[in-house]
Each structure stands twice: as structure tokens, then as C-alpha cells.
CSV table of C-alpha atoms and ligand atoms in Angstrom, one decimal:
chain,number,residue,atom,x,y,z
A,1,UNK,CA,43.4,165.3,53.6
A,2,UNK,CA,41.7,165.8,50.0
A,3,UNK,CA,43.7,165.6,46.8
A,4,UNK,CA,41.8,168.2,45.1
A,5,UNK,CA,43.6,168.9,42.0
A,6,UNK,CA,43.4,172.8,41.9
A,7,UNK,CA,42.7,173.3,38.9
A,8,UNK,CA,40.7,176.7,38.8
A,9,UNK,CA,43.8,178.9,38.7
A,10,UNK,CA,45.3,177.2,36.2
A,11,UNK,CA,42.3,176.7,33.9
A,12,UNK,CA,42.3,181.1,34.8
A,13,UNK,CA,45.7,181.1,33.5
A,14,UNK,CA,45.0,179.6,30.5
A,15,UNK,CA,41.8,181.6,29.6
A,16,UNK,CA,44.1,184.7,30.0
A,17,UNK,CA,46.9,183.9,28.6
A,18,UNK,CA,48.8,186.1,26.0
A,19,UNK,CA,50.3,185.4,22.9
A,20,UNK,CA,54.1,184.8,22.8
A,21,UNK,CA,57.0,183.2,21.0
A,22,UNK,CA,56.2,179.6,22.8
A,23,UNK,CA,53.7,177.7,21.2
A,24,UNK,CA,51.3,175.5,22.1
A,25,UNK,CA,49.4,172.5,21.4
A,26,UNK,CA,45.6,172.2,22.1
A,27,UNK,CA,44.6,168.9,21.9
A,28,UNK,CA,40.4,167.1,21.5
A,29,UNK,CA,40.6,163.6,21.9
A,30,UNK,CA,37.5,162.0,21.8
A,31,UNK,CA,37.8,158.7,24.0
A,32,UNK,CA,34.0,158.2,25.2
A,33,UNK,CA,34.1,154.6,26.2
A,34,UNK,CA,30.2,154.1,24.8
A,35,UNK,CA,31.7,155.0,21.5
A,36,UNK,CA,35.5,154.3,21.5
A,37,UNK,CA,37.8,151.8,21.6
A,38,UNK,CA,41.1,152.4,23.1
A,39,UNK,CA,42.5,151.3,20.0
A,40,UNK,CA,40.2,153.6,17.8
A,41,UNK,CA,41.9,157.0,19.6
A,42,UNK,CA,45.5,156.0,20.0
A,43,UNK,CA,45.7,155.0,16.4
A,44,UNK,CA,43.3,158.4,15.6
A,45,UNK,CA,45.8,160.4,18.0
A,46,UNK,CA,48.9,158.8,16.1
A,47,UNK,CA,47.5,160.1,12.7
A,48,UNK,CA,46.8,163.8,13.6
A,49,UNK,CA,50.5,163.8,15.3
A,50,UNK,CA,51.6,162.5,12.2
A,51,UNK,CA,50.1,164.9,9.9
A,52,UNK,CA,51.0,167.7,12.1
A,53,UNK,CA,54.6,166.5,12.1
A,54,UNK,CA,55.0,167.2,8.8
A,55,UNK,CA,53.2,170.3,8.6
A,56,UNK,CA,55.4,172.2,11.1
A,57,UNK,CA,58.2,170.6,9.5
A,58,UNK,CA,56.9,172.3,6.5
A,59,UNK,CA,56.4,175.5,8.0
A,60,UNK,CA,59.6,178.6,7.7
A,61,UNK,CA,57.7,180.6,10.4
A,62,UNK,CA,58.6,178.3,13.3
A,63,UNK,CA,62.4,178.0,14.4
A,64,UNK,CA,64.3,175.3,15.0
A,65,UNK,CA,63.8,175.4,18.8
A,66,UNK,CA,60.2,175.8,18.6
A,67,UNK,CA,60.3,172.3,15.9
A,68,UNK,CA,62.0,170.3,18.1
A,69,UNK,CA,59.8,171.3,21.6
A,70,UNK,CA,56.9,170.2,19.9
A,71,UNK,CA,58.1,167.2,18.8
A,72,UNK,CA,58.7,166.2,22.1
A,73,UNK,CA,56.1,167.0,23.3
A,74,UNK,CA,54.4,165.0,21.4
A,75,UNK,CA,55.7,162.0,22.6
A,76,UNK,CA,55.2,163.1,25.5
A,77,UNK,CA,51.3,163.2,24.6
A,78,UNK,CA,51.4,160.1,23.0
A,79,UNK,CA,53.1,158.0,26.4
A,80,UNK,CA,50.7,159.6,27.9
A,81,UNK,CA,47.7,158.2,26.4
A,82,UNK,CA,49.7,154.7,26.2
A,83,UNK,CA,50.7,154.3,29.2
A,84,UNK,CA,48.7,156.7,32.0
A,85,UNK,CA,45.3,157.4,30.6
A,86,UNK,CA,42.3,156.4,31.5
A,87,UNK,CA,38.6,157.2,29.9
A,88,UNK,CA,36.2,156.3,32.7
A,89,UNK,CA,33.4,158.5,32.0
A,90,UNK,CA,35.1,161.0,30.2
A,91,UNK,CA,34.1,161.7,26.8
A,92,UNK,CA,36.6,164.5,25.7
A,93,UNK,CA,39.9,165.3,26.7
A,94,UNK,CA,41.5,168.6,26.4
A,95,UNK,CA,45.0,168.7,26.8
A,96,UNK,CA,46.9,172.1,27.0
A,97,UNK,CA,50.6,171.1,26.3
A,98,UNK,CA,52.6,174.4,25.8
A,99,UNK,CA,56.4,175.0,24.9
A,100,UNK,CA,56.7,176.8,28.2
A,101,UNK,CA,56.2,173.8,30.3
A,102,UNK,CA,52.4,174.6,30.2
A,103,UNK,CA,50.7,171.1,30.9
A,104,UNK,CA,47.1,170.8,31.8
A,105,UNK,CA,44.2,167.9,30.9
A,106,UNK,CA,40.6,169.3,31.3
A,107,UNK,CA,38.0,166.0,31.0
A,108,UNK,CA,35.0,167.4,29.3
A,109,UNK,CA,32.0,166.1,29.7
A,110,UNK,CA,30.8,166.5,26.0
A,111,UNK,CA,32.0,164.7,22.3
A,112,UNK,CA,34.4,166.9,20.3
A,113,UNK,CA,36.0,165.7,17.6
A,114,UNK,CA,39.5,164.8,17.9
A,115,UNK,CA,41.5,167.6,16.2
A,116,UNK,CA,45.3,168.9,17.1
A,117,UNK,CA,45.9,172.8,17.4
A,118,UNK,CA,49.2,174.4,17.4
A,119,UNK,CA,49.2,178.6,18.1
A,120,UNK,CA,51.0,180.7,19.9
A,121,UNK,CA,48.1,180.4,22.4
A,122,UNK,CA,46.0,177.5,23.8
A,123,UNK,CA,42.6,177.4,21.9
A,124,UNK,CA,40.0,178.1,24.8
A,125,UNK,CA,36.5,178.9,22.8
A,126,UNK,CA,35.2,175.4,23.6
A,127,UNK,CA,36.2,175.3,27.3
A,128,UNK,CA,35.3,179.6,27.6
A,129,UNK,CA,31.4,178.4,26.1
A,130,UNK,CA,31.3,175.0,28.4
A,131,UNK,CA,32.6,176.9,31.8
A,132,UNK,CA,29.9,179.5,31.0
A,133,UNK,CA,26.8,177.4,31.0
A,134,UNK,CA,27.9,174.7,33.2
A,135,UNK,CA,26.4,175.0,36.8
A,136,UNK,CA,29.2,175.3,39.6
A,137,UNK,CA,27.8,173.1,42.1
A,138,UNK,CA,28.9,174.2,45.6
A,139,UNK,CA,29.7,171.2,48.2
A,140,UNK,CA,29.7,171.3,52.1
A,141,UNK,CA,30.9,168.5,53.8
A,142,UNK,CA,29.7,169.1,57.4
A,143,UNK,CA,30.1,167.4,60.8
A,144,UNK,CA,30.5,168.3,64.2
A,145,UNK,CA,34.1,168.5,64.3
A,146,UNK,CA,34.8,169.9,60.8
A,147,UNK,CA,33.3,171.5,57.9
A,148,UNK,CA,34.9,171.8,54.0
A,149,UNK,CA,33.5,173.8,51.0
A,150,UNK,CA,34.3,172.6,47.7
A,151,UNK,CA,33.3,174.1,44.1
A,152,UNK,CA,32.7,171.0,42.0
A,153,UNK,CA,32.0,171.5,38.3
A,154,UNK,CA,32.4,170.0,34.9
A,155,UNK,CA,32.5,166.5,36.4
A,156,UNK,CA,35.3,167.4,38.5
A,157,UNK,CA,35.9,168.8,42.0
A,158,UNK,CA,38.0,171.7,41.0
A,159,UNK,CA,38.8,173.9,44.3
A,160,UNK,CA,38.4,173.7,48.1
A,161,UNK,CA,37.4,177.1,48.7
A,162,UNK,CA,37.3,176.9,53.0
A,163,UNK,CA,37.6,174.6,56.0
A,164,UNK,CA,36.3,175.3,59.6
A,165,UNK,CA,37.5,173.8,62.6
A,166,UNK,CA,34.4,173.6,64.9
A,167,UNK,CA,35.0,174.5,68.7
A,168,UNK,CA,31.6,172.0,69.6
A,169,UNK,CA,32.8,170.1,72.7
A,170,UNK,CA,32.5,166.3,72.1
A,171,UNK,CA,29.6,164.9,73.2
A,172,UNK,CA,30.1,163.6,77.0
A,173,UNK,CA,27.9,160.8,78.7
A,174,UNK,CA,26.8,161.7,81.8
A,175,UNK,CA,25.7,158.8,84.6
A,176,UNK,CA,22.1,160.3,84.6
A,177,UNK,CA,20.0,161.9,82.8
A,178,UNK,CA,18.5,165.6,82.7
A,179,UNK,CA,21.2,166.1,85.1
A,180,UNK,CA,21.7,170.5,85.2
A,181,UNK,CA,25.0,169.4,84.5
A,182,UNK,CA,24.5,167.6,81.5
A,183,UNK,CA,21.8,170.7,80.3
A,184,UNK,CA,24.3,173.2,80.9
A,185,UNK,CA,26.7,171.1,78.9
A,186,UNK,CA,24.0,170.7,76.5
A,187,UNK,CA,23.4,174.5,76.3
A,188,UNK,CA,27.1,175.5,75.3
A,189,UNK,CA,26.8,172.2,72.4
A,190,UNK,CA,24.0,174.6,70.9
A,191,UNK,CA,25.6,177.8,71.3
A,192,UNK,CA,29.5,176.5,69.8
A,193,UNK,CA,27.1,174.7,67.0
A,194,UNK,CA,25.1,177.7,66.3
A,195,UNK,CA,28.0,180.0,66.0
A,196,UNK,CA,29.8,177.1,63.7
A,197,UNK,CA,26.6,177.3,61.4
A,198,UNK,CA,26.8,180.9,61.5
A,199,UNK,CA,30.3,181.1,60.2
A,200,UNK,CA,29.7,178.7,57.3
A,201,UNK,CA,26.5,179.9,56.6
A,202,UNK,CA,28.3,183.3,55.9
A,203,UNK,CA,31.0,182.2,53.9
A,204,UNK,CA,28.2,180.3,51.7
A,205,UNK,CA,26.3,183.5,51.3
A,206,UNK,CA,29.7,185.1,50.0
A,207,UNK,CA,30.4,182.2,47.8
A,208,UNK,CA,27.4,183.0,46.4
A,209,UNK,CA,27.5,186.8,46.0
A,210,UNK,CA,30.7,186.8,44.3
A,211,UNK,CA,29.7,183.9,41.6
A,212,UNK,CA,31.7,181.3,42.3
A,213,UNK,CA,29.1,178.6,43.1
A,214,UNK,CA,25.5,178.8,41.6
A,215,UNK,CA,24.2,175.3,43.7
A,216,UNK,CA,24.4,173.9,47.1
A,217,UNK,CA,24.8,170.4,48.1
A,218,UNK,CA,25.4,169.3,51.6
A,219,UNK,CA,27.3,165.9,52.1
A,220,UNK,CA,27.9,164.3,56.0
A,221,UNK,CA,26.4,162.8,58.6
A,222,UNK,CA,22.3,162.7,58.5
A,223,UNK,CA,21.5,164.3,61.6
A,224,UNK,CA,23.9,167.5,61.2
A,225,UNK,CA,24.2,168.3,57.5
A,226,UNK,CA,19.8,168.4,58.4
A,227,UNK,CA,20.1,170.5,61.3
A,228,UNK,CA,22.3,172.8,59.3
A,229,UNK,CA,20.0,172.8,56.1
A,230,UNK,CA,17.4,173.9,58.8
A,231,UNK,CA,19.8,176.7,59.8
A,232,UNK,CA,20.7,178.3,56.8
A,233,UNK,CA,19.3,181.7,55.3
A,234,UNK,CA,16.4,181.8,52.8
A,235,UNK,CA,18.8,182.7,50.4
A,236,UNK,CA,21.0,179.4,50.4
A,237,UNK,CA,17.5,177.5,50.9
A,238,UNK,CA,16.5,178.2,47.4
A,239,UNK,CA,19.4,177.3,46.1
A,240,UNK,CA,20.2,173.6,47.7
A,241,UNK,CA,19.6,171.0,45.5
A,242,UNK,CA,20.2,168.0,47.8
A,243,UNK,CA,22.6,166.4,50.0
A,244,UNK,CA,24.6,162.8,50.2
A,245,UNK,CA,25.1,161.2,53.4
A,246,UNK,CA,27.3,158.5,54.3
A,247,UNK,CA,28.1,156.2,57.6
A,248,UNK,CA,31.5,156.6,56.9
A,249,UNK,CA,33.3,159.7,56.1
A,250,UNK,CA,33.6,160.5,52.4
A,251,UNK,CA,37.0,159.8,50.7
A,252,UNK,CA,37.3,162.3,48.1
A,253,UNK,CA,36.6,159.4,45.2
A,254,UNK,CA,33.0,158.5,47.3
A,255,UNK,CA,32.5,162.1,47.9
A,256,UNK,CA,32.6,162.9,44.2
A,257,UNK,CA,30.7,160.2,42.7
A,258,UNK,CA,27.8,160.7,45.0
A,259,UNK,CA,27.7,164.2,44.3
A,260,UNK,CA,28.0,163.2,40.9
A,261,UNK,CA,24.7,161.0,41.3
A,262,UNK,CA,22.4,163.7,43.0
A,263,UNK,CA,23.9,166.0,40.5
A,264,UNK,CA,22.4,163.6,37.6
A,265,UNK,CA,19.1,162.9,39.0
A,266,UNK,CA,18.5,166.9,39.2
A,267,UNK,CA,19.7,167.9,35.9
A,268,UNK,CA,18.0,164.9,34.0
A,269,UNK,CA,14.8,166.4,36.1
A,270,UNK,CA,16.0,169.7,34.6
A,271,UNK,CA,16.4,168.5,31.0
A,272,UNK,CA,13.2,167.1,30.9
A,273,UNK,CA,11.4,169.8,31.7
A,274,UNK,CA,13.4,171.8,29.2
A,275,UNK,CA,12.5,169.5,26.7
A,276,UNK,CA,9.0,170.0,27.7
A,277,UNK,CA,9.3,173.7,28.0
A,278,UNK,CA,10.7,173.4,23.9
A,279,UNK,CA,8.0,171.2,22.6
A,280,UNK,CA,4.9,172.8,24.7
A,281,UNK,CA,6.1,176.8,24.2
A,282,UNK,CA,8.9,177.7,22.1
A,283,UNK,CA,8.0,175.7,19.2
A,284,UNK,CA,4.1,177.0,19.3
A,285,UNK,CA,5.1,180.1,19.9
A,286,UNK,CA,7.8,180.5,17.1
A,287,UNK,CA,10.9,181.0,19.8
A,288,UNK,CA,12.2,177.2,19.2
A,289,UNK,CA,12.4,174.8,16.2
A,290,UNK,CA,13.1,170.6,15.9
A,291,UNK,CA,14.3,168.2,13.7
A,292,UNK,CA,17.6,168.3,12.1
A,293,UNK,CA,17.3,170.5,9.1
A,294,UNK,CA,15.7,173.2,11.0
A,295,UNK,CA,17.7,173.2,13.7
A,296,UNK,CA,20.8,173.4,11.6
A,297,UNK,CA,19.7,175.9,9.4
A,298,UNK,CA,19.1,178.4,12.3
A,299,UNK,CA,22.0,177.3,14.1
A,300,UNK,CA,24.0,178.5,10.4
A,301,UNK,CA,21.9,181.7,10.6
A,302,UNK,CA,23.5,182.0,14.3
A,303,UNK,CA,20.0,182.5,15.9
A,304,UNK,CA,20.0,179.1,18.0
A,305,UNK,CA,20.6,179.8,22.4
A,306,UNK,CA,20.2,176.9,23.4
A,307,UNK,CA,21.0,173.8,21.6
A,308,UNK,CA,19.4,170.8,22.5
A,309,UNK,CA,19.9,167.0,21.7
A,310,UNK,CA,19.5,163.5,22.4
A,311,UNK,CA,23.0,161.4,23.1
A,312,UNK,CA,22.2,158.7,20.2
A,313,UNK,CA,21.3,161.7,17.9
A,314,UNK,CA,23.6,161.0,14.7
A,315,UNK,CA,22.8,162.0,11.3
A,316,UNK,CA,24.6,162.3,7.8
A,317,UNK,CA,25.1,165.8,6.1
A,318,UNK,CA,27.6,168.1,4.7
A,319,UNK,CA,30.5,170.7,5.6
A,320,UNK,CA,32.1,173.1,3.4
A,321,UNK,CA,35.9,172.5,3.2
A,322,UNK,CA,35.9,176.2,3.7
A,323,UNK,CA,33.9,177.9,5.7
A,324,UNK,CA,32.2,175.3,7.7
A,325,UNK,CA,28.6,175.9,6.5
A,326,UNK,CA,27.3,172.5,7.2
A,327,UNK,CA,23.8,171.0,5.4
A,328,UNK,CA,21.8,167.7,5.3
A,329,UNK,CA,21.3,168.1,2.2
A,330,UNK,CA,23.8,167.1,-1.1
A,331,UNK,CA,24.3,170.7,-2.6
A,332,UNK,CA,27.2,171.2,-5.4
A,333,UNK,CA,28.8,173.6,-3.9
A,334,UNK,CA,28.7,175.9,-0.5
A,335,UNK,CA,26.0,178.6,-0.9
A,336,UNK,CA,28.4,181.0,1.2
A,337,UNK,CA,31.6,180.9,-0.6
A,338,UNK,CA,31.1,178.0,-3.4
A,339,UNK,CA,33.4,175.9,-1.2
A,340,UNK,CA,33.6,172.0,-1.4
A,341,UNK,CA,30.8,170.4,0.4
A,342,UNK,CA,32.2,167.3,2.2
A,343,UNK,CA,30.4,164.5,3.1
A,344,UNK,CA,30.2,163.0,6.4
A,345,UNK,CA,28.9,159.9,8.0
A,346,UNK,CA,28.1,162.0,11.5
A,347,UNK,CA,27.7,165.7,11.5
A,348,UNK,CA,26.5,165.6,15.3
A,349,UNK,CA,30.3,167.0,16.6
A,350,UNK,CA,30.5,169.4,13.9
A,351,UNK,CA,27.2,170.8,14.5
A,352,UNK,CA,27.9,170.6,19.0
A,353,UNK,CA,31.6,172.6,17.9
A,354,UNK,CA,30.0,175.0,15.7
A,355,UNK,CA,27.2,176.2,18.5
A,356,UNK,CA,30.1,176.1,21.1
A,357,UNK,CA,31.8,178.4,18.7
A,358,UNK,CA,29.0,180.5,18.8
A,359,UNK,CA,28.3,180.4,22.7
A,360,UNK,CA,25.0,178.5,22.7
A,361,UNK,CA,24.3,176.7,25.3
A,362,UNK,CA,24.1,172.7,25.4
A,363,UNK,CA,21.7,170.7,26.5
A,364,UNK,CA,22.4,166.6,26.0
A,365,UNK,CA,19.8,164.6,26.5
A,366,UNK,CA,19.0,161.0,27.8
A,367,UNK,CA,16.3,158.6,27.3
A,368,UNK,CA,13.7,160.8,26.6
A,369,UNK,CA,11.1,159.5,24.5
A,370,UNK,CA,9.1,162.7,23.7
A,371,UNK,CA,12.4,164.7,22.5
A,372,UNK,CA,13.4,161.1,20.4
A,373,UNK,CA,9.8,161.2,18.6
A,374,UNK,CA,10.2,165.0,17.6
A,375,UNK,CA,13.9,164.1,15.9
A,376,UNK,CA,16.0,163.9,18.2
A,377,UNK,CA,17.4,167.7,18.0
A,378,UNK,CA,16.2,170.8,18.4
A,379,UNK,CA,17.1,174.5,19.4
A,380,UNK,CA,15.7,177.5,21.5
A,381,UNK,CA,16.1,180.9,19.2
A,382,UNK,CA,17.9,183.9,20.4
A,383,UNK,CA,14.7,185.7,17.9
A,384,UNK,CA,11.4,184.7,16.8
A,385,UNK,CA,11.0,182.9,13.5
A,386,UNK,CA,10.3,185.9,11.4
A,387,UNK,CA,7.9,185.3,8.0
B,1,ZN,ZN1,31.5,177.6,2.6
């Protein structure tokens, strides 16, 4: 009844795949809508296919065969975009297109800038770093009849991990009541329901043990997804974050946007108190800095955890043609390896790529004033700032 696109085995497949002859093409496209015009990424998407044309053309290493896949499949990537694609609230797209039919499109909730790959493997650092320290929020849809668990995560519901058929009798009217009839009825209801609860209050618990949801929501009807949060073991209690109810049943579309909406409203809750954590303890106490020139400079030294930034934050600097040391400041040349230091309008995706390079984890912030005031940027420090 769902069209969950199942994408968790293949986004395994992908992470563990092997080198081989076939190659493949790993492609960012920026597309966020606040930022983008349609326009702006096709012609942007036409340019890096062009250029890469004529770079494998260029390139003895790569057969014939191998030439002429890619080719295709790049116009298969571009009538894609043309013709099928739609942003929404997507801000990245990572498309996996590989010579052995491999053909997958991840939405990532994050700005990357637009860049073509093509290895004998898919290019998975970004999307290893995002799975890692993005929350797998667990969703039951409960009612009497029926119960579904679904993994939801990076934006996306991404697996139905169970259903349960409940054996609950419907609920019958009787003519009077308080009738022993209708209390004996009544009786069996809670028995059937309590052993329903029982069963998907065990498969959460394993869901949980084994790591493959971190969060619970509960979506249905008022009255039962209630009774069952009132149910369920300590141990799922402290880990439900909310739950969405609706007069209708959810179609999978209404499902996922209010999920998507209670999922917002906790992690902005989050953020903020990350953001005061930063300002009110790591900075004081030397484990955090702010502003952009000290939180690049640690992020260079590879000492920042947690990156964290406003959405608007945008600033000018510099990146070595070479070695990707990127500055604020105009230098002559890179300080690592005398590269060329190129200047940029925006460093903000070079700086977001090079701390998923380096597994930090990402905090984007929204309207909040206290973080804007500080400069808009600032880190959490795997050490403390030594003298
Ligand atoms: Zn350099």
C-alpha cells in the first residue's frame, strides 16, 4: 500500500562496492530552489558534461567501450534533469550512474558544490560522513487494525522494516450498556490489544538494539497511537520524540511531510541549544571557536567535530589549486605546498565538503540570532586550544 522506494540496500551496495573495469559517474548538483534557478544548474550541469567529455576523450586508459557508456549516460543524466527532475526541498542531488547499469539519486539535504566524478567506483565520502551523523528517525503508524514501522532518514522514508496485522475484534455496539456481554467483549478488545502492543513494542526494542533507528515517532489515530505510547517500555519512552496524528489515514506523501514537520521543530529545538551549548561552554572553556577565520583555520588543522553554521552564512576567501588549503585571507601562494591560491566569491561549500571529508559532523542553522551576532560560523574541537 506504500511506495517506499527501498533504498537502504542499495545505498549498502554502493557504500561497499569494489573497484572494477566499469566505471562510474558520481554526480553533486546543487539545485536548492532558495538559491537556484532551474536554468542556473542545467546550464552548470551542461558545462561539467562538457568538460568531462573531452577529458575522457583525452584519456588512453579508458577503452572504447567504457567512452562510449559514459557518453550515454550522460544524456541519459542530462534528460533526466530536463525532462523528470524536480527540486522541491532538495538542496543536493547525488546521482550514482555506473557502466554496469548502476542508477541511483540520493536528495541530500545539504549544499555541495556541483562537481562530476568518474572512477572505477562511486565516490561515497560525502554520503558515508552525512549517513553517520544523521538521526534515523523510526516511524510507527498504528491503529487498531494494523501497525507499519518505517526508518525515515535524510529527508526520505528509506525502508519499511515490519507490518502487523492486529487480531483486535472490531468494535461491536451492543443495544445496552454495561451489558456482561458487552464487558466480556470488552475484556478480549484489551487482551488482543495488549498482546498487539506487545509484539510491536518488541520489534521496536530490537530496532533499536541492532542500530537501525536512533528516534521514535508514532503517527495514527489519537486515541491509540496514546494508549500505545502509554504502553511501551522505559526504554522506547526516552527515545520518542513525538507523534502526528491525522482524521484520515496517512498517504505516504501526508505521512512524510508531517513527520518531516515534527522532525523540524525538534531538531531546530536541538540546534539551538547546541548553539547555546557552543557560545556558553566550549568557547569559555577553549573546546570551541567562532567567526570565520578561526573556525577555518582549525578546521585546516583537522581539529573541528562538529561544524556549525548559519544557512545565509557566505563569505569570500581562498583555495589552493592544489591541495585544497582554503584561507580568508589573500596570501601569494599556499603555505602547504606553494600552490595557487584561487579566489572565490563563496567558500561556504568548500569549507561544508572539506569537513565532510574529514567526518565532522554538521550542524546548519536557522534564524538564530545569537549564532548570526557571533559570525555566523563556528566549530566544536576534537582538542582543546593549546597555547
Ligand atoms: Zn596547497
Amino acid at each position: 500500500m506504500f511506495d517506499i522506494n527501498n533504498q537502504s540496500e542499495e545505498i549498502k551496495k554502493i557504500l561497499n562496492y569494489t573497484s572494477t573495469d566499469n566505471l562510474f559517474i558520481s554526480l553533486y548538483l546543487e539545485v536548492d530552489a532558495s538559491k537556484i534557478t532551474k536554468q542556473d544548474y542545467l546550464s552548470k550541469l551542461n558545462s561539467m558534461i562538457v568538460e568531462k567529455k573531452s577529458e575522457i576523450e583525452k584519456n588512453p586508459a579508458i577503452s572504447n567501450l567504457s567512452r562510449k557508456n559514459i557518453i550515454e549516460l550522460f544524456s541519459k543524466i542530462k534528460n533526466y534533469f530536463n525532462d523528470y527532475f524536480r527540486p522541491e526541498f532538495v538542496k543536493t542531488v547525488l546521482l550514482f550512474a555506473g557502466e554496469d547499469n548502476t542508477w541511483m539519486e540520493i536528495k541530500l539535504p545539504i549544499n555541495i558544490r556541483s562537481k562530476i566524478i568518474i572512477d572505477p567506483k562511486p565516490h561515497t565520502q560525502v554520503l558515508r560522513t552525512l549517513m553517520d551523523s544523521t538521526i534515523r528517525y523510526g516511524i510507527l503508524e498504528i491503529d487498531r487494525e494494523k501497525a507499519q514501522i518505517y526508518l525515515m532518514y535524510l529527508g526520505q522514508i528509506r525502508e519499511g522494516f515490519a507490518a502487523f496485522i492486529s487480531e483486535v475484534p472490531p468494535q461491536v455496539k451492543y443495544r445496552r450498556e454495561g451489558s456482561d456481554r458487552e464487558s466480556q467483549q470488552m475484556g478480549r478488545i484489551e487482551v488482543k490489544l495488549n498482546q498487539f502492543f506487545k509484539i510491536i513494542n518488541e520489534k521496536l526494542l530490537s530496532l533499536f538494539r541492532e542500530g537501525k533507528i536512533d528516534t521514535l515517532i508514532l503517527a495514527g489515530t489519537k486515541d491509540i497511537a496514546l494508549q500505545f505510547k502509554n504502553y511501551m517500555s522505559s526504554g522506547i519512552q526516552s527515545k520518542y520524540i513525538g507523534y502526528i496524528t491525522s482524521d484520515t489515514p496517512f498517504s505516504s506523501q501526508s505521512l512524510k511531510e508531517n513527520a518531516l514537520k515534527l522532525i523540524n521543530q525538534v531538531e531546530t529545538e536541538n540546534k539551538n541549544n547546541i548553539v547555546e551549548k557552543l557560545l556558553g561552554e566550549y568557547i569559555p572553556t577553549e573546546w570551541g571557536v567562532i567567526g570565520a577565520e578561526n573556525t577555518i583555520k582549525y578546521l585546516m588543522l583537522d581539529q573541528v567535530k562538529i561544524l556549525i553554521y548559519d544557512s545565509d552564512f557566505e563569505i569570500p576567501g581562498y583555495v589552493c589549486e592544489k591541495c585544497g588549503y582554503i584561507t580568508i585571507n589573500q596570501q601569494a601562494g599556499c603555505p602547504y605546498c606553494d600552490g595557487k591560491m584561487i579566489y572565490y566569491n563563496d567558500i561556504t561549500d568548500e569549507v561544508i565538503e572539506t569537513a565532510l571529508n574529514q567526518g565532522c559532523e554538521l550542524i546548519e542553522i536557522r534564524e538564530n540570532q545569537r549564532l548570526k551576532d557571533a559570525g555566523n560560523i563556528g566549530a566544536v574541537l576534537r582538542f582543546k586550544i593549546s597555547v
